[in-house]
Short mmCIF file of C-alpha atoms in Angstrom, two decimals:
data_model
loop_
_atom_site.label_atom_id
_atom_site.label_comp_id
_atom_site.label_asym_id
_atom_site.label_seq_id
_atom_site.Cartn_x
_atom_site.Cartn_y
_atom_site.Cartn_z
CA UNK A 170 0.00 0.00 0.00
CA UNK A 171 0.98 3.20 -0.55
CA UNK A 172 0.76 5.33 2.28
CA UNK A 173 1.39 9.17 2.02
CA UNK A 174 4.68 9.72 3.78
CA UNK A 175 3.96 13.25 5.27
CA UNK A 176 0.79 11.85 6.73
CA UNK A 177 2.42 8.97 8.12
CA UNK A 178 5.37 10.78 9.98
CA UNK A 179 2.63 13.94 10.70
CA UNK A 180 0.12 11.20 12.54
CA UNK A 181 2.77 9.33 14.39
CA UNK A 182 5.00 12.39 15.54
CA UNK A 183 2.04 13.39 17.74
CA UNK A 184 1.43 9.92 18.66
CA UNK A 185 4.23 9.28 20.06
CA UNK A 186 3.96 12.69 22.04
CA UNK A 187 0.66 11.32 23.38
CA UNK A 188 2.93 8.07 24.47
CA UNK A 189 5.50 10.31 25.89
CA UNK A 190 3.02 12.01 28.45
CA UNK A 191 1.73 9.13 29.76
CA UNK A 192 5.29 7.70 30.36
CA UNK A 193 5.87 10.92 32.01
CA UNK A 194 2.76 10.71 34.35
CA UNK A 195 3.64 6.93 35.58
CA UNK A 196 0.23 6.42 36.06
CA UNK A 197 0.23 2.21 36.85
CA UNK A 198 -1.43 0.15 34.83
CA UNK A 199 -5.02 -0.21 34.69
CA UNK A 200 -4.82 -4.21 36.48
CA UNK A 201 -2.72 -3.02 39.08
CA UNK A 202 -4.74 -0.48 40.57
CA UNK A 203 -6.50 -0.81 43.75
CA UNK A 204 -9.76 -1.86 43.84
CA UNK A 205 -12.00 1.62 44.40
CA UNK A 206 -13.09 2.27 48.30
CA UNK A 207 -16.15 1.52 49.46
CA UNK A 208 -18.68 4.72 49.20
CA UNK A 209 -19.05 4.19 53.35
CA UNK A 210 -15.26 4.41 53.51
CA UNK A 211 -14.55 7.92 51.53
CA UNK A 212 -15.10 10.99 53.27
CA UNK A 213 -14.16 14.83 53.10
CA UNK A 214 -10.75 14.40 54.28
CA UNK A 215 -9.89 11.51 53.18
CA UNK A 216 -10.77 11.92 49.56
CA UNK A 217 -7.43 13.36 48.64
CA UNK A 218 -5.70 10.31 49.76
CA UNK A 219 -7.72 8.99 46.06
CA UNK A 220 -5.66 10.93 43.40
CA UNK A 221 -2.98 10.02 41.38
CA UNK A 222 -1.70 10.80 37.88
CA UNK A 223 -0.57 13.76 36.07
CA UNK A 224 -1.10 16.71 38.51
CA UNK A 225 -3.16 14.49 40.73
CA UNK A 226 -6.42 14.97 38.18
CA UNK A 227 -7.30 11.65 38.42
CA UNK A 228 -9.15 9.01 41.00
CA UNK A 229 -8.64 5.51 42.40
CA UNK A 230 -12.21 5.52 42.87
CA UNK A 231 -13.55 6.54 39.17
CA UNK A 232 -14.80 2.86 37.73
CA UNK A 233 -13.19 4.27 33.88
CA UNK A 234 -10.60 1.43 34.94
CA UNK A 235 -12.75 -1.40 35.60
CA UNK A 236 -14.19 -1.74 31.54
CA UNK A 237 -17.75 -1.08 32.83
CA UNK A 238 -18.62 1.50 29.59
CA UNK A 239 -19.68 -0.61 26.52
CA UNK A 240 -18.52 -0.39 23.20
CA UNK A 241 -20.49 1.96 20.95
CA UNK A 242 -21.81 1.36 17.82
CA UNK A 243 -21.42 4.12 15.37
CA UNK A 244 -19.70 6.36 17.88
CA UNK A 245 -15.94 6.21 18.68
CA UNK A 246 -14.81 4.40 21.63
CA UNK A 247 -13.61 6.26 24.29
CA UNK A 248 -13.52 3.35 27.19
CA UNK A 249 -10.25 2.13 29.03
CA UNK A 250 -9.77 -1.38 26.96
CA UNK A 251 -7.09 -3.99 28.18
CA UNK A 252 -7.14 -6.79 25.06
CA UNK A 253 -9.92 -6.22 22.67
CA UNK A 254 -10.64 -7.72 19.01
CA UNK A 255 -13.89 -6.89 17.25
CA UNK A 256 -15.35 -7.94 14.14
CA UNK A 257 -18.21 -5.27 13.15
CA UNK A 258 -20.10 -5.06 9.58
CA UNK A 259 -22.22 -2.00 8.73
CA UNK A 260 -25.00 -1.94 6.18
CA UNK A 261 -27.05 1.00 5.53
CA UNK A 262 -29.28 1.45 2.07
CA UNK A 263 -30.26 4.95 0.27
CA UNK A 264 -32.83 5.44 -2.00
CA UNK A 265 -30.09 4.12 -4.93
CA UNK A 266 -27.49 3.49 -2.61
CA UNK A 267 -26.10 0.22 -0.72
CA UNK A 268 -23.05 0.63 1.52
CA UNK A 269 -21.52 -2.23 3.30
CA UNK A 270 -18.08 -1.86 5.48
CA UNK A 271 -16.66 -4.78 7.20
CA UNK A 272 -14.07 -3.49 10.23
CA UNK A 273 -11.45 -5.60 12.18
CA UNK A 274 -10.22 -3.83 15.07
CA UNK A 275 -7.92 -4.21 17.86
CA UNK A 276 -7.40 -2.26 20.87
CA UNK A 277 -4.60 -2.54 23.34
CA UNK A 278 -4.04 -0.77 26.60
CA UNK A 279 -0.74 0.31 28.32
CA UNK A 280 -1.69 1.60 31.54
CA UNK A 281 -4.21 4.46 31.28
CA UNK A 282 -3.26 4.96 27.48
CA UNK A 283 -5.50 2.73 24.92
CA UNK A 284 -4.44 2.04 21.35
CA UNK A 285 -6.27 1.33 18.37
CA UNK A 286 -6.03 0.09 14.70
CA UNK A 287 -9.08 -0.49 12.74
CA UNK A 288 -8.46 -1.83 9.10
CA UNK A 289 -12.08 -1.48 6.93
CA UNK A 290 -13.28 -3.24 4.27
CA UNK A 291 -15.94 -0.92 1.90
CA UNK A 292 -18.10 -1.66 -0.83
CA UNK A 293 -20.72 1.19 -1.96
CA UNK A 294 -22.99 0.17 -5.24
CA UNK A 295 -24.94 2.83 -6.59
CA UNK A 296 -26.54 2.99 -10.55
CA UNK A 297 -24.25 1.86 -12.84
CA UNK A 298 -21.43 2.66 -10.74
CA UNK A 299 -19.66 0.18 -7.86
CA UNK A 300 -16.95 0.84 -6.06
CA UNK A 301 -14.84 -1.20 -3.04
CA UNK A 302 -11.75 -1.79 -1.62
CA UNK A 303 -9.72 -1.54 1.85
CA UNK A 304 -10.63 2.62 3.33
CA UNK A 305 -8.65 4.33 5.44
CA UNK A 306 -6.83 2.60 8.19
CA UNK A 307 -7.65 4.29 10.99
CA UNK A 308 -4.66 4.28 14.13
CA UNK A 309 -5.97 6.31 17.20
CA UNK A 310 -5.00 7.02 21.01
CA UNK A 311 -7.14 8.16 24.34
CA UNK A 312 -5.55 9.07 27.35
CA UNK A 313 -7.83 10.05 30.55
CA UNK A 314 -6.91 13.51 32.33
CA UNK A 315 -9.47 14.75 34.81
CA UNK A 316 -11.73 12.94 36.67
CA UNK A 317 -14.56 13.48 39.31
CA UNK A 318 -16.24 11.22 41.80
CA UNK A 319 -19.26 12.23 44.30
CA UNK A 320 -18.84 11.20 47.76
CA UNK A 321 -21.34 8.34 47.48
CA UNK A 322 -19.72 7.81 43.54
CA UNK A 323 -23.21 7.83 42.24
CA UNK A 324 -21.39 10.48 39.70
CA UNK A 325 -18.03 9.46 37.96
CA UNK A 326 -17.12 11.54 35.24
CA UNK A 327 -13.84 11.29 32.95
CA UNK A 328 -12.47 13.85 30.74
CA UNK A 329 -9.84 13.11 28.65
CA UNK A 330 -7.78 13.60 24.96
CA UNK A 331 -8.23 11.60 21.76
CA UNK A 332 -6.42 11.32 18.69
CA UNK A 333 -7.35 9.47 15.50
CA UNK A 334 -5.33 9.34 12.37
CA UNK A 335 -6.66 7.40 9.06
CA UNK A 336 -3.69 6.17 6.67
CA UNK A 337 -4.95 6.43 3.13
CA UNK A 338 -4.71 2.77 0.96
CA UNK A 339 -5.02 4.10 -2.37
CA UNK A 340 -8.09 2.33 -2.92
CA UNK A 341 -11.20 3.66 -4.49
CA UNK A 342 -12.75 4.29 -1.16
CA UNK A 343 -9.17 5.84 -0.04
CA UNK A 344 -7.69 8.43 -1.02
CA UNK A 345 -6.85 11.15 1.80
CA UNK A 346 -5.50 11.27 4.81
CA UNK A 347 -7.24 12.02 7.84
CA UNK A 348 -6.32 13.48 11.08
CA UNK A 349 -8.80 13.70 14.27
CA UNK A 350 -8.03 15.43 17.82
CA UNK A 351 -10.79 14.46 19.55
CA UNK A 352 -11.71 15.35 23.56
CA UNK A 353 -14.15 13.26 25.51
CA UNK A 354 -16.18 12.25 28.75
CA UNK A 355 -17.66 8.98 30.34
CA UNK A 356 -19.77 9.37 32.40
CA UNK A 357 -21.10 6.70 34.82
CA UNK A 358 -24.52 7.74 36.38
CA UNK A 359 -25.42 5.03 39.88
CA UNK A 360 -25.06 1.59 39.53
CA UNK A 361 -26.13 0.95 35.57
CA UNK A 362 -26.18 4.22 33.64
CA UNK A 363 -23.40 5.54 31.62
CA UNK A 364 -23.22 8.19 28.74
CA UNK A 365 -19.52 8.35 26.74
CA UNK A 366 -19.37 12.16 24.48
CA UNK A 367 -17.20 12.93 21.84
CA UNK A 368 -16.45 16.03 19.98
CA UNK A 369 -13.87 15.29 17.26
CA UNK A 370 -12.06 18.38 14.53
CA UNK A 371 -11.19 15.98 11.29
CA UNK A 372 -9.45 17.51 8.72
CA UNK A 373 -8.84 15.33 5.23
CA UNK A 374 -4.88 15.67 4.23
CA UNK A 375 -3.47 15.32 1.15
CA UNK A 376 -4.17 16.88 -2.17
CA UNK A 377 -7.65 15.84 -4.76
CA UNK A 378 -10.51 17.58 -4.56
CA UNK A 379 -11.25 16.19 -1.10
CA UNK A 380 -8.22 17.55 0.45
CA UNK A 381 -8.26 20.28 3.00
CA UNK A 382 -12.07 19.10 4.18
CA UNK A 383 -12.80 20.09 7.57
CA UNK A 384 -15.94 18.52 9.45
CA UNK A 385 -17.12 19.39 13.30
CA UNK A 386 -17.66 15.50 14.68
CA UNK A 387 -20.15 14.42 17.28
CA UNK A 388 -21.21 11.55 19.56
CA UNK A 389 -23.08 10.52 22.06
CA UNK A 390 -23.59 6.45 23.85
CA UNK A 391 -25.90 6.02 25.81
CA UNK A 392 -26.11 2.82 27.74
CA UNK A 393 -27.99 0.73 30.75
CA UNK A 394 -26.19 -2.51 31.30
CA UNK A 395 -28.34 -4.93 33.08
CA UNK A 396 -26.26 -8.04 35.35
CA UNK A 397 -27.55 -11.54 35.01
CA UNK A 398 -28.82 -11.63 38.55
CA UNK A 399 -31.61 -9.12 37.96
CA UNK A 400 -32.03 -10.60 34.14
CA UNK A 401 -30.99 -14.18 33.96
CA UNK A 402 -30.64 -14.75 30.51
CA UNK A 403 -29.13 -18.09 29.85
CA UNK A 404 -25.39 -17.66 29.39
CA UNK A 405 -25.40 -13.85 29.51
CA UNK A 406 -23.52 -11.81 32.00
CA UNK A 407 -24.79 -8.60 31.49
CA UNK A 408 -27.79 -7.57 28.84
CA UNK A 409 -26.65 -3.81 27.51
CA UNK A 410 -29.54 -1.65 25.92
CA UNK A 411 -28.10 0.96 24.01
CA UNK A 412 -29.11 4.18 22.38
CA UNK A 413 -26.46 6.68 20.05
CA UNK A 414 -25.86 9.69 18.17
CA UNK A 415 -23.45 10.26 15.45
CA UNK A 416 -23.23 13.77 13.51
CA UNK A 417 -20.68 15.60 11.35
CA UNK A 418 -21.01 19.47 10.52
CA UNK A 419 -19.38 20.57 7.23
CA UNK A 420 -17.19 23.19 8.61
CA UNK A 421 -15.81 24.80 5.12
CA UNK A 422 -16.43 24.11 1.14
CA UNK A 423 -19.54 23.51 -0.16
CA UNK A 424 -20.24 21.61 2.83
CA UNK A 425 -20.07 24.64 5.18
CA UNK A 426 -22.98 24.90 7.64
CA UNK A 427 -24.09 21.29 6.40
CA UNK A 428 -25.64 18.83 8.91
CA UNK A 429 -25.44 15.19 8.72
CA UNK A 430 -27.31 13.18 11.99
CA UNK A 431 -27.15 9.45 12.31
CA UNK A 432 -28.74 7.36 15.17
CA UNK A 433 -29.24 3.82 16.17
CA UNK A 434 -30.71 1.65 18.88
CA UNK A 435 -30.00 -1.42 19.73
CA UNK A 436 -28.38 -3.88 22.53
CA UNK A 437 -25.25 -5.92 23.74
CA UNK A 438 -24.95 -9.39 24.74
CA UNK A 439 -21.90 -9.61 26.93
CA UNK A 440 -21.72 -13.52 27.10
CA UNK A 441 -19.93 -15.34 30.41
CA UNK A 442 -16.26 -15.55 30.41
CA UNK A 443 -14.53 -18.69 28.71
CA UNK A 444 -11.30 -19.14 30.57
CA UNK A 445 -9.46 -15.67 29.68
CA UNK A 446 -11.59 -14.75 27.07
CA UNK A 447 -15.15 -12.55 27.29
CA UNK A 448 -16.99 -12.75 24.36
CA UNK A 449 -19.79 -10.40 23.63
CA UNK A 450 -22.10 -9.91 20.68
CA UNK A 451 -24.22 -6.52 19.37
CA UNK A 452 -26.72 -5.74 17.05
CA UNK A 453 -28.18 -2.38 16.35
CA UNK A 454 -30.65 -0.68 13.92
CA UNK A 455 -29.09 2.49 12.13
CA UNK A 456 -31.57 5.30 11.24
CA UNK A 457 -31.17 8.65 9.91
CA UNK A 458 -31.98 12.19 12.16
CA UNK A 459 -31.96 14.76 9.90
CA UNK A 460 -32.18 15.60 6.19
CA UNK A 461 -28.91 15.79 5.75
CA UNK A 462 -28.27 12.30 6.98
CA UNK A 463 -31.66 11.17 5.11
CA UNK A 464 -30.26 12.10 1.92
CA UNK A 465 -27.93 9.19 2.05
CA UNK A 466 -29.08 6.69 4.48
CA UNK A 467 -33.02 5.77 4.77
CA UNK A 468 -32.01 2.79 7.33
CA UNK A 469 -29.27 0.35 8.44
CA UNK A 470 -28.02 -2.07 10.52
CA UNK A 471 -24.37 -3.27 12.34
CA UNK A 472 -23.74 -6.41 13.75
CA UNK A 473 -20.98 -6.50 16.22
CA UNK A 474 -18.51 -9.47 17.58
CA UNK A 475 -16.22 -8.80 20.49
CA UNK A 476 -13.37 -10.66 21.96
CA UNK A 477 -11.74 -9.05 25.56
CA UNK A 478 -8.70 -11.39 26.31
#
């Protein structure tokens, strides 16, 4: 494949300033923290015994370390992963237009810091006209940096940076780079409610017509996991509803000012552990919110497969 040099060395010169921070913070890794205090154990004075990290923003008691957000659907992960490899496929069909993209991806997590690689597979058919071939691999990585935890940790919010980098393949579906700072939040509301946001500035590298693009992305997960004990579903550990929103804003061009809303709804199936691995399986129906989006998509679905190892 030919990659575009400049894009390559651009993406992973600020990667490896990402990698450098968290080096620098010596934050320990995710497994070896402690498990969070009880909420009858934490009071005023003893809260600041909880921080840790780069300038002390973060807490042993925020649950971003124990892999309780689920993976989203159409929005970008933004969850603390240890060992993760999922399979996903995405269909979605316009009034003369069929798009299906097939996505391995693997996460890995060093510590606080999670990296990704997602290598996509697309085929789009329209009249008279069909075009596939291997998109944009996409290379990201998240890094908490602030975190906040209520006394009875009913609230836990993280806020942390993001950043995503797609390496063209000079494919018909592939032709510019892309680069993505992205900042984000999960949010863990009581005992089964959590919310993950991101806000995302992508900007398409590379010469072409596309080249210079700027877009204003958007998400929003919203999940309720429910534990086998209060839904025992044969050989199910924990039954996810789930509930998104994906957008993009044209930010110059002749997209300037243009919306483009996605949503889905759907549900995870995280299945008991066998031995070291957790499998899990999703399924979601993809609908369109706006115009904007309606002018391409009229409905959809993904089907996900995840390994944790």
């Amino acid at each position: 494949m030919g990659f575009k040099t400049k894009a390559v060395a651009h993406f992973f010169g600020v990667l490896a300033a990402i990698t450098f921070i968290h080096v620098a913070a010596a934050a320990p890794d995710a497994d070896d923290q402690p498990a969070p205090p009880s909420a009858t154990g934490t009071n005023s004075a003893g809260a600041t015994d909880t921080r840790y990290g780069l300038f002390n923003w973060l807490d042993h008691r925020s649950m971003y370390t124990q892999e309780v957000f689920p993976e989203p659907f159409l929005v970008d992960d933004m969850a603390l992963e240890d060992n993760e490899l999922e399979f996903t496929w995405l269909h979605t069909k316009g009034s003369d237009r069929q798009n299906d993209t097939g996505t391995v991806e693997f996460q890995k997590g060093i510590g606080l810091l999670t990296l990704e690689v997602q290598i996509p597979y697309e085929r789009n058919a329209g009249p008279g006209e069909t075009t596939q071939g291997i998109g944009n691999i996409d290379m990201g990585a998240r890094y908490p940096l602030y975190q906040i935890v209520s006394a009875d940790r009913l609230v836990d919010a993280t806020f942390g940076v993001a950043l995503e980098g797609g390496l063209p393949a000079d494919s018909t579906v592939s032709r510019n780079a892309e680069l993505v700072p992205e900042i984000f939040n999960c949010l863990k509301l009581g005992s089964h409610f959590t919310v993950q946001t991101v806000l995302g500035y992508s900007t398409l590298l590379d010469g072409g017509e596309d080249g210079g693009t700027q877009t204003f992305e958007y998400g929003l997960s919203f999940a309720y996991a429910i534990p086998h004990r209060e839904l025992p579903l044969p050989g199910v550990q924990q039954f996810i509803p789930m509930f998104e929103i994906a957008g993009e804003r044209g930010l110059n061009r002749d997209e300037a000012g243009q919306d483009s809303v996605l949503g889905d709804a759907g549900f995870r199936l995280n299945f008991k552990p066998i031995g070291e691995m957790q499998p899990g399986l999703g399924l979601a129906y993809v609908f369109p919110i706006d115009s904007g989006a309606r002018a391409e998509v009229h409905w959809g679905f993904v089907v996900s497969l995840i390994f944790e190892f």
